[in-house]
Amino acid sequence: MGIFDFLKGNKKAKSERTEKPSPEQKLFSEKAMEILIPTFEQFGFEKHRIEIKKYSSTIIYRKNKQYLKISSNTHPRDYPNYYNIVLGEGDSEDFFEYDWNSIALWRLKKEINPELKVSEYEFPRDNGIEPSLKNANFELLKYGLTFLNGELELFHKIRKEQNKDREPYKIHSPDKNGNYQTSFEPKSVEQKKKYS
């Protein structure tokens, strides 16, 4: 059963396809569902939203306030192409929320083993998809086990460190005289206070 057959069978989960998925995103998402989702479900996470587009895919599973997200990007202007496993606590839908309330798995990996060179995963092609996702699943179990089990102390520590030195987003807009002024975007100011 392909991912699109799987989506049709579950009316509870939100699913969107706003553009035709590319073959590479479709294959990546199908393999991610096959390899990573059993681990998500093993720890009580349930399907929340799946969105597959031409150059990206987002798969979100939730457990109470926690969420796990697989996101990929293959847009030609965003080279090198990548995917991430993101761990979060809070709203997984609102950009201003999830950009501050989550961390990538590689941050946990770096905290646990500072000697490792870490970054997002390179987007796999052809025969590399399965080995890459199996490795990501192994690393999720190895480095993200406390999060999967609902033990959030280490997650909170890393999230706080990540957000500590970040500036809120800025808005550059004209005033009534046409002069441009820069100010902090209010919602990201609020999120920085909440998650730093």
Steps between C-alpha positions, in 0.01 A plus 500: 500500500644840398487811714210645303294186557593525868383863512161419350433244773535736797248782506617625843838625385526822306656447160563757235636485152507850363719405204595180328780326693822435315598133462794554737282651775238231454759221527673667795168539687393143432833366630490735802153367587625143462822541703448779756129496577500159675749651749279808548198277561692268732537797737134605477522772234203514264461641151411868497584641155668392180576744222697407190581767245718532194814601692418416862323266732383526859388207713385582855409256777382618842475366854322743731709821473805329348551457130742340256538645154680374192560787262685495168601763248616444142440846357770583244575833672553331837806297419617273653170317531429360845254343741467525875335324786362767730391453861262754648267585781201722432330611181633324192291701253580867567838605357566756773439231759676197351803699391569571869355193678701230323850371438648281230614152597857596409504745795430213742769297327751785542411543869540130574816454294677838448778336297265417212464719195128565472251667266172425329490186288597530134193427289552145371463403137416170331650206688615720790152575634452183701848493663476870587157466663606184686798694636271790600270253678799347682615849607150593616496195726857560619496878557129579529393224736440732797272716286317197361439383858362841602804596708548860387774642726780460244271619219410814700867569576602477134201703380579774751866511388393510135264794552707694754704702249244511218343832420127519444401553136514855370245695301623768261209724403429862407363742756236765417770719339630221278819452702584138569517389861614168639326342795477156657208285395279477813414130490865394467589730793240311703635161386859596585393588856303178531766261366833662597 
